[in-house]
Every structure is written in C-alpha cells, then in structure tokens.
Amino acid sequence: MPAKLKLAEWAPDFGGREIHPTAGVVAVGARKPLVAFNVNLDTDNVEVAKEIAKVVRASSGGFRGIKALGLLPVPGGRAQVSMNVVDYEAAPLYRAVEVIRMEAARWGARVMGTELVGLTPAKALIDSAAYYLQLEGFEGRRQVLEYHLIGSGGGKHE
C-alpha cells in the first residue's frame, strides 16, 4: 500500500497520502445502485437476443450505463435480453425497453414483458411511469403517496 499511495491514480479523495500509524488506511468504493432488469422476447432464438444486447450495451456503442447479454434462461423457453443497468439515470429503463422493442421488430420478434431481479430505486420506476403515462408536470416526490408515508415527500421528482 505505501507504494500504491505514491501513484497518481491512488491519490486519496480526502486527506493526505500518509498511512496512519495505528489506524492504517481504508479504501471505500461507492457506485449508484445496480438495476438488474430483463426483457423477455416472444422468440426462442437466442441469437436475436444476443444481437439486440449488442445494440443496447455500452461496450458495443449502446447506452452508457448498461451491460447486456442475450440468453435463453430456460432451455426451450423464450429468449431474453438480460441487463445490469449500472447508471439508471444515464440509461433510463424505458429507453432501453423502447430500443429493444424497435430492434426486436427488425428481427420479427416482440417484447413480451420485463422483469426486475432484486431491488431497484423508486426513481427508476417513477421515471418509466412518467414516460409511458405521459404525465405532465409530474413531481414524483410530491405526488407519490409512499414518499409521504416514509417522510421524504416534498422534494422535486428525484
């Protein structure tokens, strides 16, 4: 660690580069919440899902903040575009769904449904609801009942 602290890329965000004699050093990483999100297609052709995944994932020139794979979760079942959305604000779920919908149509397929795996920030869902419902002047923090019940209402649509 002493050698790493001398490197520019290891410069601490806070404090100096010295190691505390009794407490040592602590490294903490932080990121936005990951949204595990799948889009199910009406085809069993996994190649279609793989081609669509290439279009939406960041590493292929798609959405910044999306990692995607095309897969067949159950042998003989329906193909799926499985995504880890690592920045749901840069790549809103509704945008990913709409691009997948358009790409699927190019391959003669349709989106049959979507699924969340695990937890997701409320904002990711509220943004999608606002888009699909075309809510005018929508302020999620003010207008969603649950925000008020947990005591965080009043702010602008976070």
mmCIF file of N, CA and C in Angstrom, residues 139-143 152-158:
data_model
loop_
_atom_site.group_PDB
_atom_site.id
_atom_site.type_symbol
_atom_site.label_atom_id
_atom_site.label_comp_id
_atom_site.label_asym_id
_atom_site.label_seq_id
_atom_site.Cartn_x
_atom_site.Cartn_y
_atom_site.Cartn_z
ATOM 1 N N GLU A 139 -44.301 15.465 -10.471
ATOM 2 C CA GLU A 139 -43.264 15.596 -9.453
ATOM 3 C C GLU A 139 -43.395 14.410 -8.509
ATOM 4 N N GLY A 140 -42.608 13.379 -8.773
ATOM 5 C CA GLY A 140 -42.715 12.125 -8.044
ATOM 6 C C GLY A 140 -42.663 12.258 -6.541
ATOM 7 N N ARG A 141 -41.709 13.023 -6.036
ATOM 8 C CA ARG A 141 -41.582 13.161 -4.580
ATOM 9 C C ARG A 141 -42.811 13.819 -3.963
ATOM 10 N N ARG A 142 -43.476 14.672 -4.705
ATOM 11 C CA ARG A 142 -44.667 15.345 -4.186
ATOM 12 C C ARG A 142 -45.928 14.556 -4.419
ATOM 13 N N GLN A 143 -45.980 13.766 -5.484
ATOM 14 C CA GLN A 143 -47.238 13.160 -5.891
ATOM 15 C C GLN A 143 -47.342 11.662 -5.642
ATOM 16 N N SER A 152 -40.437 11.374 3.162
ATOM 17 C CA SER A 152 -39.478 12.020 2.256
ATOM 18 C C SER A 152 -40.179 12.764 1.132
ATOM 19 N N GLY A 153 -41.458 13.063 1.299
ATOM 20 C CA GLY A 153 -42.178 13.803 0.269
ATOM 21 C C GLY A 153 -41.844 15.278 0.319
ATOM 22 N N GLY A 154 -42.161 15.960 -0.734
ATOM 23 C CA GLY A 154 -41.956 17.402 -0.755
ATOM 24 C C GLY A 154 -40.879 17.854 -1.706
ATOM 25 N N GLY A 155 -39.902 17.003 -1.982
ATOM 26 C CA GLY A 155 -38.847 17.373 -2.926
ATOM 27 C C GLY A 155 -39.301 17.171 -4.352
ATOM 28 N N LYS A 156 -38.563 17.735 -5.268
ATOM 29 C CA LYS A 156 -38.886 17.590 -6.705
ATOM 30 C C LYS A 156 -38.544 16.177 -7.142
ATOM 31 N N HIS A 157 -39.362 15.565 -7.953
ATOM 32 C CA HIS A 157 -39.229 14.250 -8.609
ATOM 33 C C HIS A 157 -37.786 13.767 -8.684
ATOM 34 N N GLU A 158 -37.329 13.171 -7.627
ATOM 35 C CA GLU A 158 -35.937 12.699 -7.595
ATOM 36 C C GLU A 158 -35.729 11.595 -8.529
#
